[in-house]
Amino acid sequence: YAFIHSSNIHPKYCRNKRIILPDETIEMANTSTRQKATSLSITEPTTALIRERGKEKILVLGGTGLLGEEICRQLNARDIDFVATSTNGRGSTVCLDLTEPTASEKIRSLCKAEHFTSIISTVGSIGTSDDEKVNSACGVAIIAARNSKNVSRFVSIGNPDRVRDFARNIGPLSGYVAGKESSERILEDIFGDDGCVIRPTFIYGGTEFGLTPPRVTSSVGNVVKMALSLEPFPTLSQILPGPLGIALEAPTSVEDVAAASINSALGLPGLEDKVSIEGGREIAIAASKRPRSPGVLKSIEISMKNDPTAAVKRRDGLKRSLVKAAVTNLDIGSNEEKAYATAEEIMEELEPLRPKARPSSDGSMNAKWAFVFTGKPSVGMKLLSTLSSLSKMLTFLIDFEDTFLEIGDEQSTVRVVIAMKLLGISVELVVLSKLLPDRECKHGTMMSEKMEGISFAGIQVPVPEILQSPRTMEITYIDEDIMIARTAGAEPHFLLRESPCEQDDETCDVPAPYFEEAREKFGDKIAQKLLDRSLLSA
């Protein structure tokens, strides 16, 4: 089911005076990719979640390296006010060398004049005689920042413990480790839960290779990441010692590290008390966070007031809008992207109003569900779309009929069923999985899913080991009609309940009321059309 270095910076990125619009999409410079961040964790609503808009201002220490430049780029794209520094003031940055005796006073003056709310430090050095001096100098900034009235959060860049343990015993790298550990101890002592260290193993990005630190380009890094994400590499990375395990860990993109740093500095929900974000997966999740939009804040307000009538009324309105945006309006051709964005926004507004306190262990999940919407097609969804396309081209050979999800036996048994006709004979492709709630999740939303097997026309099919790796998902909303689940990348999956029954119940073919308008509009092939959007206007 979870189918699912450039040395210079452009002056316009150095001082941004525009007011923050926190629910904006992040546009990455020099790429056609749009990274839209979404909130993964749905926490209990508190007043701390309702942040005052338009007040954030960030100081970026070290704004001209690969990571610093990307952070500035993203801050600019998100309309977040910021100031960037560098050791020589190039690219219109503020000149600031943390190793100078006057550094502390300069930072205090900057904070007093600019009223920063948080600081991100990418300052670092590796492979030089000054490594310890440079890396420990971040402690000077931490102490100076805490003396400011406005700075509430401090984020720095580090690396995982096993990388430190390995580097500590290598002479040329010992100064690097000593400096990093010194500044991080100061961060923990002074900022406590308001300080965070982002710990990637290996960062890739940009268009140039580098040695100090070691770096590969985006194109090469993407290929390496894809390869090392496949089994058995993740398992080997965990069990092999020292440099062997480190070398087999998938690298992290500079875009994700930058986004995670910014979101931590903003103290977004789920990150406000996180003191360490380690490894590619945690960084990707942190990067996917997004500030609460006005609509989400409204939903949180209603939830906090504990007014059942207002909550039910808003839930019902949002659900109807969601079905309209995700199903009945997706045949608008050129406006399809807008419809997708609208659906995601509505889901975010709906999630804080979930009626089930702990959805991952709620019995209402046991039902037959129709796939409706995925924010970003996963491998499995692409497979389904491919089958649909084949059925259009080879109607005499294959006829795609239906696909649905069945959950039973207290959520532990999951069947994804793809029904089709092959040469006129009805057959089913069935994917079997185990779905179990994460008992350690205090919000009752996280689950673990593991594929158990695949059968075609009743015959068991060998399952590649890569597909059997456990995956996590979060059930962010469930009620008597719909379910919203998010995979590790925070992509939303929207499902409609076809019936409140299990697979052996004869009434399982009764569709939910919310599905009727779409079924009437698109006919019996609605399941195929929801998966293959090109058919919606057919």
XYZ file of C-alpha atoms in Angstrom:
538
model
C 0.000 0.000 0.000
C 2.856 2.321 0.556
C 3.456 1.842 -3.269
C 4.630 4.238 -2.519
C 29.540 24.064 -5.240
C 29.418 26.916 -6.342
C 31.671 29.561 -4.669
C 29.546 32.643 -5.340
C 26.003 33.637 -4.536
C 23.804 36.011 -6.474
C 23.350 39.331 -4.613
C 19.561 39.064 -4.694
C 19.725 36.037 -2.386
C 21.782 37.775 0.297
C 19.290 40.157 1.846
C 15.631 39.460 1.393
C 13.226 42.068 2.714
C 9.971 40.462 1.643
C 7.489 39.215 4.223
C 7.174 35.471 4.667
C 4.307 33.646 3.020
C 4.728 30.288 4.778
C 2.311 28.243 2.695
C 4.090 29.043 -0.564
C 5.585 26.341 -2.778
C 9.373 26.048 -2.709
C 10.746 26.699 -6.182
C 14.250 25.336 -6.606
C 16.512 27.562 -8.671
C 18.120 26.156 -11.819
C 15.809 23.130 -11.910
C 12.452 22.294 -13.330
C 11.576 20.324 -10.213
C 9.023 21.796 -7.850
C 9.376 20.652 -4.289
C 6.131 21.151 -2.459
C 6.542 20.465 1.214
C 3.747 19.006 3.251
C 3.264 18.334 6.933
C 3.736 14.717 7.981
C 2.991 14.665 11.672
C -0.440 15.637 12.901
C 0.146 16.615 16.505
C -2.349 17.447 19.195
C -3.370 21.086 18.594
C -1.743 23.566 20.925
C -1.366 27.329 20.888
C 2.321 26.823 20.054
C 1.287 25.636 16.589
C -0.370 28.920 15.765
C 2.687 30.984 14.916
C 2.374 34.666 14.149
C 2.842 35.110 10.399
C 5.296 37.551 8.877
C 7.727 37.798 11.801
C 10.406 35.209 11.001
C 13.861 36.442 10.052
C 16.880 34.165 9.686
C 20.630 34.770 9.871
C 22.540 32.363 7.606
C 26.139 31.976 8.756
C 28.167 30.801 5.772
C 25.887 31.721 2.890
C 28.223 31.178 -0.063
C 29.065 27.465 0.031
C 27.006 24.773 -1.622
C 24.599 24.334 1.287
C 24.548 27.976 2.371
C 23.742 29.110 -1.150
C 20.900 26.584 -1.416
C 19.485 27.708 1.932
C 19.500 31.311 0.719
C 17.863 30.268 -2.535
C 15.061 28.505 -0.734
C 14.570 31.314 1.774
C 14.256 33.718 -1.125
C 11.740 31.454 -2.893
C 9.695 31.129 0.299
C 9.709 34.901 0.897
C 11.402 34.520 4.266
C 13.380 37.561 5.369
C 17.081 36.751 5.904
C 20.665 37.999 5.947
C 23.638 35.868 4.832
C 27.284 36.150 5.896
C 30.634 35.022 4.485
C 34.244 35.390 5.588
C 35.029 38.027 2.925
C 31.635 39.616 2.199
C 31.487 38.403 -1.398
C 28.228 38.388 -3.293
C 26.847 41.239 -1.140
C 26.879 39.073 1.971
C 27.805 40.567 5.343
C 31.499 40.083 6.103
C 31.886 37.944 9.221
C 34.733 35.628 10.227
C 33.781 33.643 13.330
C 37.449 32.964 14.171
C 38.207 36.680 14.663
C 38.249 38.149 18.197
C 35.490 40.629 17.266
C 33.105 37.955 15.930
C 30.967 37.744 19.063
C 30.398 41.501 19.186
C 29.571 41.595 15.465
C 26.935 38.889 15.875
C 25.355 40.651 18.850
C 25.230 43.882 16.840
C 23.699 42.097 13.852
C 21.061 40.438 16.006
C 20.211 43.720 17.704
C 19.902 45.601 14.414
C 18.121 42.926 12.363
C 15.960 41.225 15.039
C 16.641 37.677 13.873
C 14.301 34.999 15.179
C 16.628 32.091 14.342
C 20.106 31.298 13.027
C 21.358 28.585 10.664
C 25.095 27.917 10.648
C 26.714 26.067 7.746
C 30.187 27.242 8.790
C 32.729 24.438 8.695
C 36.134 23.305 7.505
C 37.590 19.900 6.712
C 41.060 18.831 5.552
C 42.907 21.972 6.708
C 45.203 22.823 9.618
C 42.509 25.157 11.002
C 39.690 22.596 11.148
C 39.329 22.583 14.920
C 39.486 26.354 15.149
C 36.903 26.936 12.409
C 34.443 24.254 13.480
C 34.551 25.164 17.159
C 34.031 28.855 16.270
C 30.358 28.091 15.780
C 30.209 28.044 19.586
C 31.020 31.770 19.565
C 27.939 32.410 17.434
C 25.785 30.215 19.664
C 26.758 32.097 22.829
C 26.328 35.493 21.179
C 22.948 34.492 19.725
C 21.580 33.404 23.085
C 22.311 36.878 24.441
C 19.880 38.280 21.874
C 16.280 38.773 22.938
C 14.783 37.621 19.647
C 16.787 34.537 18.603
C 14.718 31.557 19.700
C 16.285 28.740 17.632
C 19.761 27.788 16.386
C 20.453 25.136 13.731
C 23.880 23.795 12.780
C 25.166 21.148 10.378
C 26.941 18.045 11.666
C 27.133 14.357 10.824
C 26.109 11.013 12.367
C 27.987 9.505 15.319
C 29.426 6.643 13.286
C 31.016 9.099 10.888
C 32.561 10.904 13.887
C 33.757 7.626 15.397
C 35.473 6.735 12.125
C 36.985 10.192 11.510
C 38.178 10.620 15.104
C 40.919 8.019 14.612
C 42.218 9.544 11.383
C 44.888 12.137 12.148
C 43.995 14.782 9.518
C 40.316 14.593 10.519
C 40.676 14.643 14.308
C 40.616 18.442 14.442
C 37.397 18.492 12.428
C 35.725 16.109 14.890
C 37.003 17.962 17.971
C 35.733 21.292 16.629
C 32.289 19.968 15.730
C 31.838 18.239 19.067
C 32.895 21.350 20.963
C 30.350 23.615 19.235
C 27.589 21.011 19.529
C 28.134 20.679 23.292
C 27.751 24.435 23.583
C 24.579 24.307 21.476
C 23.058 21.649 23.729
C 24.053 23.464 26.928
C 22.819 26.894 25.848
C 19.849 26.289 23.552
C 18.665 22.905 24.822
C 15.560 21.786 22.907
C 15.701 24.998 20.878
C 18.919 23.915 19.193
C 19.113 21.320 16.456
C 21.908 19.579 14.534
C 21.167 18.313 11.011
C 23.302 15.180 10.470
C 23.639 14.004 6.855
C 26.290 11.401 6.044
C 27.144 12.680 2.574
C 25.653 15.691 0.762
C 25.489 15.875 -3.017
C 24.369 18.643 -5.340
C 25.346 21.473 -7.624
C 27.257 21.135 -10.890
C 30.832 20.748 -9.632
C 32.791 17.942 -7.993
C 34.761 18.662 -4.806
C 37.319 17.041 -2.495
C 37.226 19.187 0.663
C 34.592 18.333 1.560
C 34.051 15.407 -0.846
C 31.146 16.166 -3.154
C 29.496 14.923 -6.332
C 27.098 16.706 -8.652
C 23.315 16.445 -8.574
C 23.164 14.197 -11.632
C 25.712 11.728 -10.269
C 24.312 11.944 -6.736
C 20.792 11.110 -7.878
C 22.016 7.940 -9.589
C 24.103 6.885 -6.571
C 21.206 7.579 -4.210
C 18.822 5.523 -6.317
C 21.249 2.605 -6.478
C 22.133 2.601 -2.774
C 18.461 2.814 -1.798
C 17.920 -0.681 -3.216
C 18.362 -3.768 -1.097
C 20.653 -5.201 0.067
C 22.583 -1.904 0.359
C 20.462 -0.316 3.158
C 20.774 -3.488 5.248
C 24.509 -3.821 4.562
C 24.999 -0.159 5.434
C 23.544 -0.807 8.875
C 25.426 -4.016 9.678
C 28.859 -3.383 8.163
C 31.372 -1.587 10.409
C 33.169 1.711 9.914
C 33.883 3.023 6.430
C 32.215 0.065 4.719
C 28.811 0.818 6.208
C 29.243 4.561 5.721
C 30.173 4.126 2.064
C 27.004 2.132 1.372
C 24.610 4.668 2.910
C 22.564 6.571 0.332
C 23.628 10.245 0.089
C 21.303 13.171 0.802
C 20.560 15.977 -1.639
C 21.580 19.520 -0.767
C 17.974 20.564 -1.408
C 16.689 18.275 1.340
C 19.361 19.342 3.850
C 18.603 23.013 3.127
C 14.840 22.569 3.482
C 15.232 20.569 6.705
C 17.515 23.288 8.131
C 15.013 26.031 7.318
C 12.039 24.106 8.679
C 13.890 23.338 11.898
C 14.884 27.007 12.245
C 11.222 27.948 11.860
C 10.247 25.389 14.488
C 7.544 23.867 12.330
C 5.155 21.357 13.931
C 6.973 18.114 14.657
C 10.383 19.831 14.629
C 9.998 22.371 17.421
C 11.728 20.207 20.056
C 13.832 17.955 17.811
C 17.505 18.367 18.752
C 18.933 16.042 16.085
C 17.801 15.119 12.570
C 19.989 12.266 11.388
C 20.264 10.385 8.119
C 18.595 10.684 4.748
C 15.132 9.496 5.745
C 14.770 11.796 8.783
C 16.123 14.714 6.779
C 13.688 14.031 3.929
C 10.774 14.000 6.363
C 11.936 17.231 8.015
C 12.367 18.790 4.561
C 8.774 17.904 3.717
C 7.261 19.940 6.551
C 5.252 23.043 5.726
C 3.933 25.862 7.924
C 0.267 25.795 8.741
C -1.832 27.622 6.161
C -4.711 29.925 7.284
C -7.155 27.109 6.522
C -5.226 24.661 8.711
C -5.040 27.212 11.516
C -8.797 27.635 11.295
C -9.277 23.867 11.635
C -6.922 23.788 14.632
C -8.832 26.660 16.226
C -12.126 24.794 15.861
C -10.564 21.636 17.287
C -9.163 23.550 20.261
C -12.568 25.054 21.054
C -13.936 21.528 21.451
C -17.139 22.456 19.615
C -18.443 19.193 18.083
C -21.053 20.942 15.951
C -18.561 23.336 14.365
C -16.064 20.501 13.824
C -18.630 18.257 12.102
C -19.837 21.117 9.898
C -16.306 22.036 8.793
C -15.350 18.387 8.283
C -18.332 17.748 6.061
C -17.692 20.845 3.951
C -14.010 20.007 3.533
C -14.771 16.383 2.616
C -17.200 17.403 -0.097
C -14.697 19.944 -1.439
C -11.985 17.281 -1.373
C -13.990 14.747 -3.357
C -14.887 17.440 -5.866
C -11.266 18.559 -6.273
C -9.726 15.073 -6.290
C -12.356 13.233 -8.316
C -15.098 15.062 -10.136
C -13.053 18.101 -11.228
C -9.968 16.301 -12.490
C -11.083 16.343 -16.109
C -10.315 20.026 -16.508
C -7.277 19.411 -18.702
C -4.934 22.377 -18.404
C -6.105 23.096 -14.823
C -5.331 19.588 -13.575
C -2.252 20.787 -11.659
C -4.354 23.394 -9.889
C -6.918 20.739 -8.957
C -4.162 18.548 -7.491
C -2.814 21.464 -5.439
C -6.318 22.301 -4.209
C -6.893 18.703 -3.123
C -3.643 18.671 -1.130
C -4.539 21.948 0.589
C -7.957 20.612 1.585
C -6.402 17.442 3.000
C -4.085 19.520 5.162
C -7.068 21.482 6.495
C -8.995 18.305 7.188
C -6.273 16.396 9.052
C -6.366 18.412 12.333
C -10.122 17.674 12.539
C -9.838 13.888 12.479
C -12.588 12.371 14.630
C -10.527 9.298 15.572
C -8.008 9.946 18.360
C -5.688 7.081 17.326
C -6.478 6.206 13.703
C -3.720 3.609 13.281
C -5.468 1.233 15.690
C -9.083 2.140 14.973
C -11.353 -0.665 13.793
C -12.980 1.549 11.144
C -9.918 0.939 8.981
C -11.185 -2.603 8.337
C -12.994 -2.058 5.055
C -12.839 -2.009 1.283
C -11.269 1.192 -0.051
C -11.066 2.773 -3.502
C -7.810 4.464 -4.584
C -8.593 8.050 -5.551
C -5.595 10.343 -5.365
C -1.851 10.308 -4.774
C 0.156 13.522 -4.621
C 3.130 11.886 -6.322
C 2.785 8.549 -8.132
C 4.803 5.807 -6.440
C 6.224 2.703 -8.119
C 3.043 0.752 -7.485
C 0.742 3.479 -8.761
C 2.888 3.834 -11.886
C 2.510 0.091 -12.416
C -1.254 0.405 -12.227
C -1.206 3.293 -14.706
C 0.953 1.193 -17.040
C -1.573 -1.643 -16.896
C -4.309 0.859 -17.666
C -2.408 2.195 -20.684
C -1.841 -1.342 -21.958
C -5.543 -2.070 -21.706
C -6.256 0.981 -23.869
C -3.811 -0.099 -26.579
C -4.365 -3.839 -26.400
C -8.069 -4.136 -25.679
C -8.190 -7.603 -27.248
C -5.522 -8.818 -24.801
C -6.147 -7.074 -21.483
C -9.109 -5.219 -20.016
C -8.469 -3.330 -16.780
C -11.616 -3.621 -14.638
C -11.072 -2.447 -11.073
C -8.598 -1.959 -8.262
C -9.210 -1.599 -4.566
C -7.693 -2.033 -1.112
C -9.074 -4.367 1.534
C -8.008 -4.161 5.165
C -9.140 -6.762 7.648
C -8.200 -8.791 10.725
C -7.511 -5.762 12.932
C -5.471 -4.010 10.214
C -2.871 -6.789 10.054
C -4.015 -8.205 6.705
C -4.011 -6.012 3.608
C -4.952 -6.993 0.060
C -4.440 -4.700 -2.931
C -6.537 -6.224 -5.696
C -6.219 -5.432 -9.407
C -9.035 -7.057 -11.349
C -8.714 -7.495 -15.122
C -9.666 -9.678 -18.044
C -6.870 -11.437 -19.879
C -7.983 -12.792 -23.246
C -11.524 -12.560 -21.955
C -10.810 -14.495 -18.766
C -11.298 -12.707 -15.426
C -8.138 -12.787 -13.284
C -6.842 -10.916 -10.252
C -3.395 -9.646 -9.355
C -3.267 -9.556 -5.559
C -0.580 -7.914 -3.419
C -0.591 -9.138 0.192
C 0.891 -7.048 3.009
C 1.049 -6.840 6.771
C 0.074 -3.492 8.287
C 0.788 -2.922 11.978
C 0.431 0.179 14.209
C 3.571 1.663 15.732
C 2.931 1.311 19.458
C 5.639 3.850 20.263
C 3.886 6.634 18.305
C 2.310 8.857 20.951
C -0.211 10.297 18.473
C -1.441 6.918 17.262
C -0.923 7.690 13.579
C 2.213 5.823 12.491
C 2.132 2.336 10.973
C 4.590 -0.150 9.482
C 3.800 -1.973 6.236
C 5.638 -4.986 4.822
C 4.819 -6.836 1.630
C 4.161 -10.535 2.207
C 3.533 -11.837 -1.291
C 2.053 -11.447 -4.764
C -0.320 -13.788 -6.571
C -1.608 -13.725 -10.137
C -4.662 -15.791 -11.051
C -4.149 -17.681 -7.810
C -0.505 -18.519 -8.524
C 2.160 -17.230 -6.151
C 4.746 -14.934 -7.789
C 8.320 -14.552 -6.429
C 8.714 -11.202 -4.698
C 11.992 -9.278 -5.162
C 13.708 -8.670 -1.825
C 13.658 -4.901 -2.342
C 9.866 -4.890 -2.260
C 9.808 -6.724 1.068
C 11.578 -3.993 3.028
C 9.333 -2.565 5.800
C 7.984 0.900 5.085
C 6.341 3.459 7.301
C 3.182 5.406 6.692
C 1.046 7.776 8.705
C -2.734 7.599 8.845
C -3.447 11.284 9.267
C -7.235 11.077 8.910
C -9.954 8.427 8.900
C -13.724 8.470 9.345
C -16.769 6.636 8.045
C -16.177 7.827 4.457
C -12.536 8.584 3.698
C -8.940 7.885 4.720
C -5.805 10.003 4.204
C -2.403 8.342 4.535
C 1.058 9.787 4.008
C 4.189 7.851 3.087
C 7.729 8.644 4.292
C 8.062 11.480 1.773
C 4.818 13.018 3.127
C 2.987 12.427 -0.154
C -0.765 12.143 0.498
C -2.855 9.150 -0.489
C -6.618 9.744 -0.509
C -8.959 6.745 -0.376
C -12.745 6.475 -0.366
C -14.503 3.797 1.622
C -16.569 1.650 -0.712
C -18.242 -0.071 2.216
C -17.733 -0.555 5.964
C -17.365 -4.292 5.469
C -14.673 -6.913 5.117
C -13.973 -8.868 1.952
C -16.289 -11.833 2.717
C -19.332 -9.608 3.288
C -21.732 -9.722 0.319
C -22.545 -6.003 0.704
C -18.954 -5.014 -0.090
C -19.960 -3.789 -3.546
C -22.020 -0.901 -2.153
C -20.160 2.367 -2.901
C -20.018 5.259 -0.459
C -22.304 8.257 -1.197
C -19.298 10.466 -1.923
C -18.387 8.184 -4.822
C -21.756 8.319 -6.570
C -21.307 11.647 -8.384
C -17.976 10.533 -9.834
C -19.319 7.119 -10.797
C -22.308 8.721 -12.516
C -20.013 11.112 -14.377
C -17.293 8.677 -15.443
C -19.157 5.360 -15.598
C -18.156 1.869 -14.549
C -14.487 2.460 -15.397
C -14.152 5.038 -12.595
C -11.386 3.084 -10.785
C -9.289 2.934 -13.950
C -9.871 6.604 -14.693
C -8.882 7.709 -11.203
C -5.567 5.914 -11.661
C -5.030 6.977 -15.278
C -6.025 10.655 -15.367
C -5.625 10.818 -19.137
C -8.895 8.883 -19.365
C -10.927 11.377 -17.356
C -11.908 13.455 -20.377
C -12.361 10.393 -22.575
